[in-house]
Amino acid sequence: MAGADHVTHGAYASVANFLQIPLVNWRLPSQNELNQFEISMQLPLHKVLGDYLIAKNWYTIVYMYYGDDDLLNLARLTEYFYKKRRVLLTFHLMELPRKDADYDQFFEKFHEKKSNSPETQVIVDVHNSTKMALISKVLKRQKLLKPDRKREFKKYHYVLGFFMSKNDLAMESLKGNATNFINITVLQLFSPTNEVYEQLLSSLSTDEAIKKNFSDLNDIITPEAAFAYDGLLVINTALAGQKFKKSGISNNDLAEDIFPKSMFRKEKMYNGGYRGVYCIPSDDVLHPERPFLPLVNGKKIAARLRDVQFRGLTGDIEFDDNGFRKNFYVNLIELEYMGIPGTSGAVSSITNFVWKDQIGLLTSKARVSYERTRAKVMRSFNRKLNITTALGRPFVMLKENHEKLPPKDKYEGYAMDLINLLSKKIENFDYDIVLSPDGKFGSEKKDGTWDGMIGELMAGRADMAVASLTITRARQQVVDFSKPFLSTGLSIMIRKPAASEFTIFSFMHPLSNEVWMYIIFAYIGISVVLFLVSRFSPYEWRVEEACQGTFTISNDFSVYNCLWFTLSAFMQQGIDILPRFSHLQG
């Protein structure tokens, strides 16, 4: 594991690839593609920022950065913005100070310099939670109103492009900007209902040394530490094939398909019969003549790391084929302030956005929370679930004697078989089947509400919908879908032509006999016309001097040459004989 930046990442990746040792990087690497032995724990936030800029219609921004790693993120941001809008993002670069004591003066000069500039949208892209917290505190202390011009003030909108700790994101901490007329948008990593976060806090609270050094345990779990913590969970889940254990990983817990028992002897790891893995084999004191051997089953371990899927401290953990996080979501909190100059401001609105991978920024008023913890789901199993559906063969159908049956047994079909199987596999899974009142699947109305099964889910009258429901972008923005259990599509079927024997006249098959007859008549007719015109035209006759002062008169367009010339024109091929008469040339 490592937190490799743009300077050290190349060395880490090279060693991992050379020794075939998986690399778990809790930072975002500089490359857009990783080798097969590497995964990245940090969330790629350039898509989040890009979609937020598009939603706000910002095309000109001030971009504040701290180091070269942040400039790499700017390159990703501008590329993503151009792909989405086909418009170049205009930005003004400003490097943040290295010393914390210089930040107050830096922002004072910035606000004074930009007082008459239209550039008021600022993205602060610093991949450091401590710096982000410092910038948030500095913005609270800024005085944007001049005593002699109290009625003229300017609003700035700051987007803090990295996560902060849970205490720094508290509303009491963010509302301090109200007197400064600064709008601020922050990214939220730790959800208030994250059960993994609460479990970690509970375990930390039992450590007396930690309680003695930290008055608030929330200060310990920084975003960087959270990504590293989830990296350990990924390793544990991949290697042990089970969830995290407080007792750690023992030899019996390790997956035998990638770690055979012969690999560990007397609490030592052996690779190919030799202890440990060495970049330089001669460094092994016990076996200096050992051959170079990469890690046994290194590729299997790397593949297992990318296959894990669970809920961690930083959200849903899942990786794509390139080793980056996927199917994650980020909460954005936007605070806008209004007030009378010279007095304390008032919070005009607090807007919560959700950005979900492969969907984008969700701004619909009808969106639902994607933070559904396992504890809430399990609590819902203690009561009967209302499952809504709609009639449609062969998924949901009424039984012949449905009038005499209880509501749960009135229906049959593929969807009903699926529900029955779930009730057998999941403990305490009890349910009632309720048909959609209007019999519709669900579509958005003009007023933003939904009808059908989607409307029942959003209104809370149903806990689940099971039917042949098509997954669309609009529906994904308001409800959660399971993995598809059936894929359908349109296909065009054509009859396979019967096999025919090849003959010398097979080239005539594309055209009918009538068409070929017309072509032959046209060919002969054009040749005859060419022959007759060349005979009547004086331009086609040539007088050539023969031997002993005699002269001969000749014409190149004989019957044979006319047929040959017409055939070459039909085949679009060149020929040495060309007509002199202009009418024949046309």
Coordinates of N, CA and C in Angstrom, one line a residue, residues 323-522:
G323 N -8.9 -0.4 -12.8 CA -8.4 -0.3 -11.5 C -8.9 0.9 -10.7
F324 N -9.8 1.7 -11.3 CA -10.4 2.9 -10.7 C -11.7 2.6 -10.1
R325 N -12.1 3.4 -9.1 CA -13.4 3.2 -8.4 C -14.5 3.5 -9.4
K326 N -15.6 2.7 -9.3 CA -16.8 2.9 -10.1 C -18.1 2.8 -9.3
N327 N -19.2 3.2 -9.8 CA -20.5 3.1 -9.2 C -20.5 3.7 -7.8
F328 N -19.7 4.8 -7.6 CA -19.8 5.5 -6.4 C -20.6 6.8 -6.5
Y329 N -20.9 7.4 -5.4 CA -21.6 8.7 -5.5 C -21.0 9.6 -4.5
V330 N -21.2 10.9 -4.8 CA -20.7 12.0 -4.0 C -21.8 13.0 -3.7
N331 N -21.9 13.4 -2.4 CA -22.9 14.4 -2.0 C -22.3 15.7 -2.1
L332 N -23.0 16.7 -2.7 CA -22.5 18.1 -2.7 C -23.5 18.9 -1.9
I333 N -22.9 19.8 -1.1 CA -23.7 20.7 -0.3 C -23.4 22.2 -0.7
E334 N -24.5 22.8 -1.2 CA -24.3 24.2 -1.7 C -25.0 25.2 -0.8
L335 N -24.3 26.1 -0.2 CA -24.8 27.1 0.7 C -24.7 28.5 0.0
E336 N -25.9 29.1 -0.1 CA -26.0 30.5 -0.7 C -26.5 31.4 0.4
Y337 N -25.8 32.6 0.4 CA -26.1 33.6 1.5 C -26.6 34.9 0.9
M338 N -27.5 35.5 1.7 CA -28.0 36.8 1.3 C -28.2 37.6 2.6
G339 N -28.0 38.9 2.5 CA -28.2 39.7 3.7 C -28.0 41.2 3.3
I340 N -28.1 42.0 4.3 CA -27.9 43.5 4.1 C -26.5 43.8 4.4
P341 N -25.8 44.5 3.6 CA -24.4 44.9 3.8 C -24.2 45.5 5.1
G342 N -23.1 45.1 5.8 CA -22.8 45.6 7.1 C -23.5 44.9 8.3
T343 N -24.4 43.9 8.0 CA -25.1 43.1 9.0 C -24.8 41.7 8.7
S344 N -25.1 40.9 9.7 CA -24.9 39.4 9.5 C -25.8 38.9 8.5
G345 N -25.3 38.0 7.6 CA -26.1 37.5 6.5 C -27.1 36.5 6.9
A346 N -28.0 36.1 6.0 CA -29.0 35.1 6.3 C -28.8 34.0 5.2
V347 N -28.9 32.8 5.7 CA -28.8 31.6 4.7 C -30.1 31.6 3.9
S348 N -30.0 31.8 2.6 CA -31.1 31.8 1.7 C -31.5 30.4 1.3
S349 N -30.5 29.6 1.1 CA -30.8 28.2 0.6 C -29.7 27.3 0.9
I350 N -30.0 26.1 1.3 CA -29.0 25.0 1.4 C -29.5 23.9 0.5
T351 N -28.7 23.7 -0.6 CA -29.1 22.7 -1.7 C -28.2 21.5 -1.6
N352 N -28.8 20.4 -1.6 CA -28.0 19.1 -1.6 C -28.1 18.5 -3.0
F353 N -27.0 18.2 -3.6 CA -26.9 17.5 -4.8 C -26.3 16.1 -4.6
V354 N -26.6 15.2 -5.5 CA -26.0 13.9 -5.5 C -25.4 13.7 -6.9
W355 N -24.1 13.3 -6.9 CA -23.5 12.9 -8.2 C -23.2 11.4 -8.1
K356 N -23.8 10.7 -9.1 CA -23.6 9.3 -9.2 C -22.9 8.9 -10.4
D357 N -21.9 8.0 -10.3 CA -21.1 7.5 -11.4 C -22.0 6.9 -12.5
Q358 N -21.7 7.3 -13.8 CA -22.4 6.8 -15.0 C -23.8 7.4 -15.1
I359 N -24.2 8.3 -14.2 CA -25.5 9.0 -14.3 C -25.2 10.5 -14.4
G360 N -24.4 11.0 -13.4 CA -24.1 12.5 -13.4 C -24.8 13.1 -12.2
L361 N -24.9 14.5 -12.3 CA -25.4 15.3 -11.2 C -26.9 15.2 -11.2
L362 N -27.5 14.8 -10.0 CA -28.9 14.7 -9.9 C -29.4 15.9 -9.2
T363 N -30.2 16.7 -9.9 CA -30.8 18.0 -9.3 C -32.3 17.9 -9.3
S364 N -32.9 16.8 -9.6 CA -34.4 16.7 -9.6 C -34.9 16.8 -8.2
K365 N -36.0 17.5 -8.0 CA -36.6 17.6 -6.7 C -37.1 16.3 -6.2
A366 N -37.4 15.4 -7.1 CA -38.0 14.2 -6.8 C -37.0 13.1 -6.5
R367 N -35.7 13.4 -6.4 CA -34.7 12.4 -6.3 C -34.8 11.8 -4.9
V368 N -34.3 10.5 -4.8 CA -34.3 9.8 -3.5 C -32.9 9.7 -3.0
S369 N -32.8 9.4 -1.7 CA -31.5 9.3 -1.1 C -30.9 7.9 -1.5
Y370 N -29.6 8.0 -2.0 CA -28.9 6.7 -2.3 C -28.2 6.1 -1.1
E371 N -28.4 6.8 0.0 CA -27.7 6.3 1.2 C -28.6 5.4 2.0
R372 N -28.8 4.2 1.5 CA -29.6 3.2 2.2 C -28.7 2.2 2.9
T373 N -28.6 2.3 4.1 CA -27.6 1.4 4.8 C -28.2 0.0 5.0
R374 N -27.3 -0.9 5.2 CA -27.8 -2.3 5.4 C -28.6 -2.4 6.7
A375 N -28.3 -1.6 7.7 CA -29.1 -1.6 8.9 C -30.6 -1.3 8.7
K376 N -30.8 -0.3 7.8 CA -32.2 0.1 7.5 C -32.9 -1.0 6.7
V377 N -32.1 -1.6 5.8 CA -32.7 -2.6 5.0 C -33.1 -3.8 5.9
M378 N -32.2 -4.2 6.8 CA -32.5 -5.3 7.6 C -33.7 -5.0 8.6
R379 N -33.8 -3.7 9.0 CA -34.9 -3.4 9.9 C -36.2 -3.5 9.1
S380 N -36.2 -3.2 7.8 CA -37.4 -3.3 7.1 C -37.9 -4.7 6.9
F381 N -37.0 -5.7 7.1 CA -37.4 -7.1 7.0 C -38.2 -7.6 8.2
N382 N -38.2 -6.7 9.2 CA -39.0 -7.1 10.4 C -40.5 -6.9 10.2
R383 N -40.9 -6.3 9.1 CA -42.3 -6.1 8.9 C -42.5 -6.6 7.4
K384 N -43.8 -6.7 7.1 CA -44.2 -7.1 5.7 C -43.8 -6.0 4.7
L385 N -43.2 -6.4 3.6 CA -42.9 -5.5 2.6 C -44.1 -5.4 1.6
N386 N -44.4 -4.2 1.2 CA -45.4 -4.0 0.1 C -44.7 -4.0 -1.2
I387 N -45.0 -5.0 -2.0 CA -44.3 -5.1 -3.3 C -45.4 -4.8 -4.4
T388 N -45.1 -3.8 -5.2 CA -46.0 -3.3 -6.2 C -45.6 -4.0 -7.6
T389 N -46.6 -4.2 -8.4 CA -46.3 -4.8 -9.7 C -47.4 -4.5 -10.7
A390 N -47.3 -4.9 -11.9 CA -48.3 -4.6 -12.9 C -48.5 -5.9 -13.7
L391 N -49.7 -6.2 -14.1 CA -50.0 -7.4 -14.9 C -49.3 -7.3 -16.3
G392 N -48.8 -8.4 -16.7 CA -48.1 -8.5 -18.0 C -47.5 -9.9 -18.2
R393 N -48.0 -10.6 -19.2 CA -47.5 -11.9 -19.5 C -46.1 -11.8 -20.0
P394 N -45.2 -12.8 -19.7 CA -45.4 -13.9 -18.8 C -44.9 -13.6 -17.4
F395 N -44.7 -12.3 -17.0 CA -44.1 -12.0 -15.8 C -45.1 -12.0 -14.6
V396 N -46.3 -11.4 -14.8 CA -47.3 -11.4 -13.7 C -48.6 -11.7 -14.3
M397 N -49.3 -12.7 -13.9 CA -50.6 -13.1 -14.4 C -51.5 -13.5 -13.3
L398 N -52.8 -13.3 -13.4 CA -53.8 -13.8 -12.4 C -54.0 -15.3 -12.6
K399 N -54.1 -16.0 -11.5 CA -54.5 -17.4 -11.5 C -55.9 -17.6 -11.9
E400 N -56.3 -18.7 -12.3 CA -57.7 -19.0 -12.7 C -58.7 -18.8 -11.5
N401 N -58.3 -19.3 -10.4 CA -59.2 -19.2 -9.2 C -58.7 -18.1 -8.2
H402 N -58.3 -17.0 -8.7 CA -57.6 -16.0 -7.9 C -58.6 -15.3 -6.9
E403 N -59.9 -15.4 -7.2 CA -60.9 -14.8 -6.2 C -60.9 -15.4 -4.9
K404 N -60.5 -16.7 -4.8 CA -60.6 -17.5 -3.6 C -59.2 -17.5 -2.9
L405 N -58.2 -16.9 -3.5 CA -56.9 -17.0 -2.9 C -56.5 -15.7 -2.2
P406 N -55.6 -15.8 -1.2 CA -55.1 -14.6 -0.5 C -54.3 -13.8 -1.5
P407 N -54.1 -12.5 -1.1 CA -53.5 -11.5 -2.1 C -52.1 -12.0 -2.5
K408 N -51.3 -12.7 -1.7 CA -50.0 -13.1 -2.1 C -50.0 -14.2 -3.0
D409 N -51.0 -15.0 -3.1 CA -51.1 -16.2 -3.9 C -52.0 -16.0 -5.1
K410 N -52.4 -14.8 -5.4 CA -53.3 -14.6 -6.5 C -52.6 -14.6 -7.9
Y411 N -51.3 -14.4 -7.8 CA -50.6 -14.2 -9.1 C -49.6 -15.3 -9.3
E412 N -49.2 -15.4 -10.6 CA -48.2 -16.4 -11.0 C -47.4 -15.7 -12.2
G413 N -46.3 -16.3 -12.5 CA -45.4 -15.8 -13.5 C -44.0 -15.8 -13.1
Y414 N -43.2 -15.3 -14.0 CA -41.7 -15.3 -13.8 C -41.4 -14.4 -12.6
A415 N -42.0 -13.2 -12.5 CA -41.7 -12.2 -11.5 C -42.1 -12.8 -10.1
M416 N -43.2 -13.5 -10.1 CA -43.7 -14.1 -8.9 C -42.8 -15.2 -8.4
D417 N -42.3 -16.0 -9.4 CA -41.3 -17.1 -9.0 C -40.0 -16.5 -8.4
L418 N -39.6 -15.3 -9.0 CA -38.4 -14.6 -8.5 C -38.6 -14.2 -7.0
I419 N -39.8 -13.6 -6.7 CA -40.1 -13.1 -5.4 C -40.2 -14.3 -4.4
N420 N -40.8 -15.4 -4.8 CA -40.8 -16.6 -3.9 C -39.4 -17.1 -3.6
L421 N -38.6 -17.1 -4.6 CA -37.2 -17.6 -4.4 C -36.4 -16.7 -3.4
L422 N -36.7 -15.3 -3.6 CA -36.0 -14.4 -2.6 C -36.5 -14.6 -1.2
S423 N -37.8 -14.9 -1.0 CA -38.3 -15.1 0.3 C -37.7 -16.4 1.0
K424 N -37.3 -17.3 0.1 CA -36.7 -18.5 0.7 C -35.2 -18.3 1.0
K425 N -34.6 -17.5 0.2 CA -33.1 -17.2 0.4 C -32.8 -16.2 1.5
I426 N -33.7 -15.3 1.7 CA -33.5 -14.2 2.7 C -34.4 -14.4 3.9
E427 N -33.7 -14.3 5.1 CA -34.4 -14.6 6.3 C -35.4 -13.4 6.6
N428 N -36.5 -13.7 7.2 CA -37.6 -12.7 7.6 C -38.1 -11.9 6.4
F429 N -38.1 -12.5 5.2 CA -38.5 -11.8 4.0 C -40.0 -12.1 3.8
D430 N -40.9 -11.3 4.4 CA -42.3 -11.5 4.2 C -42.9 -10.3 3.4
Y431 N -43.9 -10.6 2.6 CA -44.4 -9.5 1.7 C -45.8 -9.7 1.3
D432 N -46.4 -8.6 0.8 CA -47.7 -8.6 0.2 C -47.6 -8.0 -1.2
I433 N -48.3 -8.6 -2.2 CA -48.3 -8.1 -3.5 C -49.5 -7.2 -3.7
V434 N -49.2 -6.0 -4.2 CA -50.2 -4.9 -4.5 C -50.0 -4.5 -5.9
L435 N -51.1 -4.5 -6.7 CA -51.0 -4.1 -8.1 C -51.0 -2.5 -8.1
S436 N -50.3 -2.0 -9.1 CA -50.2 -0.6 -9.3 C -51.6 -0.1 -9.6
P437 N -52.1 1.0 -8.9 CA -53.5 1.5 -9.0 C -53.9 1.8 -10.5
D438 N -53.0 2.4 -11.2 CA -53.3 2.8 -12.6 C -52.8 1.7 -13.6
G439 N -52.2 0.7 -13.1 CA -51.7 -0.4 -14.0 C -50.5 0.0 -14.9
K440 N -49.9 1.2 -14.6 CA -48.7 1.7 -15.4 C -47.4 1.3 -14.7
F441 N -46.4 1.3 -15.5 CA -45.0 1.1 -15.0 C -44.4 2.3 -14.3
G442 N -44.6 3.5 -14.9 CA -44.1 4.7 -14.3 C -43.5 5.6 -15.3
S443 N -44.1 6.8 -15.3 CA -43.6 7.9 -16.2 C -43.7 9.2 -15.5
E444 N -42.9 10.2 -15.8 CA -42.9 11.5 -15.2 C -43.9 12.4 -15.7
K445 N -44.7 13.0 -14.8 CA -45.7 13.9 -15.3 C -45.2 15.3 -15.5
K446 N -46.0 16.2 -15.9 CA -45.6 17.6 -16.2 C -45.2 18.3 -14.9
D447 N -45.8 18.0 -13.8 CA -45.6 18.7 -12.5 C -44.4 18.1 -11.8
G448 N -43.7 17.1 -12.4 CA -42.5 16.5 -11.8 C -42.8 15.3 -11.0
T449 N -44.1 14.9 -10.7 CA -44.4 13.7 -10.0 C -44.4 12.5 -11.0
W450 N -44.6 11.3 -10.4 CA -44.5 10.1 -11.2 C -45.8 9.3 -11.0
D451 N -46.2 8.6 -12.0 CA -47.4 7.7 -11.8 C -46.9 6.2 -11.8
G452 N -47.8 5.3 -11.8 CA -47.4 3.9 -11.9 C -46.7 3.4 -10.7
M453 N -45.9 2.3 -10.9 CA -45.1 1.7 -9.9 C -44.0 2.7 -9.3
I454 N -43.4 3.5 -10.2 CA -42.4 4.5 -9.7 C -43.0 5.4 -8.8
G455 N -44.2 5.9 -9.1 CA -44.9 6.8 -8.2 C -45.3 6.2 -6.8
E456 N -45.6 4.9 -6.8 CA -45.9 4.2 -5.6 C -44.6 4.1 -4.7
L457 N -43.5 3.9 -5.3 CA -42.2 3.8 -4.6 C -41.8 5.1 -4.0
M458 N -42.0 6.2 -4.8 CA -41.6 7.5 -4.3 C -42.5 8.0 -3.2
A459 N -43.8 7.6 -3.3 CA -44.7 8.1 -2.3 C -44.6 7.3 -1.0
G460 N -43.8 6.2 -1.0 CA -43.6 5.4 0.2 C -44.7 4.4 0.4
R461 N -45.6 4.2 -0.5 CA -46.7 3.2 -0.4 C -46.2 1.8 -0.8
A462 N -45.1 1.7 -1.4 CA -44.5 0.5 -1.8 C -43.0 0.5 -1.4
D463 N -42.5 -0.7 -1.0 CA -41.1 -0.8 -0.7 C -40.3 -1.3 -1.8
M464 N -40.9 -2.0 -2.7 CA -40.2 -2.7 -3.8 C -41.2 -2.9 -5.0
A465 N -40.6 -2.8 -6.2 CA -41.4 -3.1 -7.4 C -40.7 -4.2 -8.2
V466 N -41.5 -5.2 -8.6 CA -41.0 -6.4 -9.3 C -41.8 -6.5 -10.6
A467 N -41.2 -6.3 -11.7 CA -42.0 -6.4 -13.0 C -40.9 -6.3 -14.1
S468 N -41.4 -6.4 -15.3 CA -40.6 -6.2 -16.5 C -40.4 -4.7 -16.8
L469 N -39.7 -4.0 -15.9 CA -39.6 -2.6 -15.9 C -38.3 -2.2 -16.5
T470 N -38.4 -1.4 -17.6 CA -37.2 -1.0 -18.3 C -36.4 0.0 -17.5
I471 N -35.1 -0.1 -17.5 CA -34.2 0.8 -16.8 C -33.9 2.0 -17.8
T472 N -34.4 3.2 -17.4 CA -34.1 4.4 -18.2 C -33.4 5.4 -17.3
R473 N -32.8 6.4 -18.0 CA -32.0 7.4 -17.2 C -32.9 8.2 -16.3
A474 N -34.1 8.5 -16.7 CA -35.0 9.3 -15.9 C -35.4 8.5 -14.6
R475 N -35.7 7.2 -14.8 CA -36.1 6.4 -13.7 C -34.9 6.2 -12.7
Q476 N -33.7 6.1 -13.3 CA -32.5 5.9 -12.4 C -32.3 7.1 -11.5
Q477 N -32.7 8.2 -11.9 CA -32.5 9.4 -11.1 C -33.4 9.5 -9.9
V478 N -34.5 8.7 -9.8 CA -35.4 8.8 -8.7 C -35.6 7.5 -7.9
V479 N -35.2 6.4 -8.5 CA -35.3 5.1 -7.7 C -34.0 4.3 -8.0
D480 N -33.8 3.3 -7.1 CA -32.6 2.4 -7.3 C -33.1 1.2 -8.0
F481 N -32.3 0.7 -8.9 CA -32.5 -0.6 -9.6 C -31.6 -1.7 -9.1
S482 N -32.1 -2.9 -9.1 CA -31.2 -4.0 -8.9 C -30.5 -4.4 -10.2
K483 N -29.6 -5.3 -10.2 CA -29.0 -5.8 -11.5 C -30.1 -6.4 -12.4
P484 N -30.1 -6.1 -13.7 CA -31.1 -6.7 -14.6 C -31.2 -8.2 -14.5
F485 N -32.4 -8.7 -14.4 CA -32.5 -10.2 -14.5 C -32.9 -10.7 -15.9
L486 N -33.1 -9.7 -16.8 CA -33.5 -10.1 -18.2 C -33.1 -9.0 -19.1
S487 N -32.4 -9.4 -20.2 CA -32.0 -8.4 -21.2 C -32.8 -8.7 -22.5
T488 N -33.4 -7.7 -23.1 CA -34.2 -7.8 -24.3 C -33.6 -6.8 -25.3
G489 N -33.9 -7.1 -26.6 CA -33.5 -6.2 -27.7 C -34.2 -6.5 -29.0
L490 N -34.1 -5.6 -29.9 CA -34.7 -5.8 -31.2 C -33.7 -6.5 -32.1
S491 N -34.2 -7.5 -32.9 CA -33.3 -8.2 -33.8 C -34.0 -8.2 -35.2
I492 N -33.2 -8.2 -36.2 CA -33.8 -8.3 -37.6 C -33.3 -9.7 -38.1
M493 N -34.3 -10.5 -38.5 CA -34.0 -11.8 -39.0 C -34.3 -11.9 -40.5
I494 N -33.3 -12.5 -41.2 CA -33.5 -12.7 -42.7 C -33.3 -14.1 -43.0
R495 N -33.9 -14.5 -44.1 CA -33.8 -15.9 -44.5 C -32.4 -16.2 -45.1
K496 N -31.8 -17.3 -44.6 CA -30.5 -17.6 -45.2 C -30.7 -18.1 -46.6
P497 N -30.0 -17.6 -47.6 CA -30.2 -18.0 -49.0 C -29.8 -19.4 -49.2
A498 N -30.5 -20.1 -50.0 CA -30.2 -21.5 -50.3 C -28.8 -21.6 -51.1
A499 N -28.1 -22.6 -50.7 CA -26.8 -22.8 -51.4 C -27.0 -23.1 -52.9
S500 N -26.3 -22.5 -53.8 CA -26.4 -22.7 -55.2 C -25.0 -23.1 -55.8
E501 N -25.1 -23.9 -56.8 CA -23.8 -24.4 -57.4 C -23.2 -23.3 -58.2
F502 N -21.9 -23.2 -58.2 CA -21.1 -22.2 -59.0 C -21.0 -22.7 -60.4
T503 N -21.3 -21.8 -61.4 CA -21.2 -22.1 -62.8 C -20.4 -21.0 -63.4
I504 N -20.1 -21.1 -64.7 CA -19.4 -20.1 -65.4 C -20.3 -18.9 -65.6
F505 N -21.6 -19.0 -65.5 CA -22.5 -17.8 -65.7 C -23.0 -17.3 -64.3
S506 N -22.3 -17.6 -63.2 CA -22.7 -17.2 -61.9 C -22.6 -15.6 -61.8
F507 N -21.8 -15.0 -62.6 CA -21.6 -13.5 -62.5 C -22.9 -12.8 -62.9
M508 N -23.8 -13.6 -63.6 CA -25.1 -13.0 -64.1 C -26.2 -13.0 -63.0
H509 N -26.0 -13.6 -61.9 CA -27.0 -13.7 -60.9 C -27.5 -12.4 -60.3
P510 N -26.6 -11.4 -60.1 CA -27.1 -10.2 -59.5 C -28.1 -9.5 -60.3
L511 N -28.1 -9.6 -61.6 CA -29.1 -9.0 -62.5 C -30.0 -10.0 -63.2
S512 N -31.2 -9.6 -63.6 CA -32.1 -10.5 -64.3 C -31.7 -10.7 -65.7
N513 N -32.3 -11.6 -66.4 CA -31.9 -11.9 -67.8 C -32.4 -10.7 -68.7
E514 N -33.5 -10.1 -68.3 CA -33.9 -8.9 -69.1 C -32.9 -7.8 -69.0
V515 N -32.4 -7.5 -67.9 CA -31.4 -6.4 -67.7 C -30.1 -6.7 -68.5
W516 N -29.7 -8.0 -68.5 CA -28.5 -8.3 -69.3 C -28.8 -8.2 -70.8
M517 N -30.0 -8.5 -71.2 CA -30.4 -8.3 -72.6 C -30.3 -6.9 -73.0
Y518 N -30.9 -6.0 -72.1 CA -30.8 -4.6 -72.4 C -29.4 -4.1 -72.5
I519 N -28.5 -4.6 -71.6 CA -27.1 -4.2 -71.7 C -26.4 -4.6 -73.0
I520 N -26.7 -5.8 -73.4 CA -26.1 -6.3 -74.7 C -26.6 -5.5 -75.9
F521 N -27.9 -5.2 -75.9 CA -28.5 -4.3 -77.0 C -27.9 -2.9 -77.0
A522 N -27.7 -2.4 -75.8 CA -27.1 -1.0 -75.7 C -25.7 -1.1 -76.1

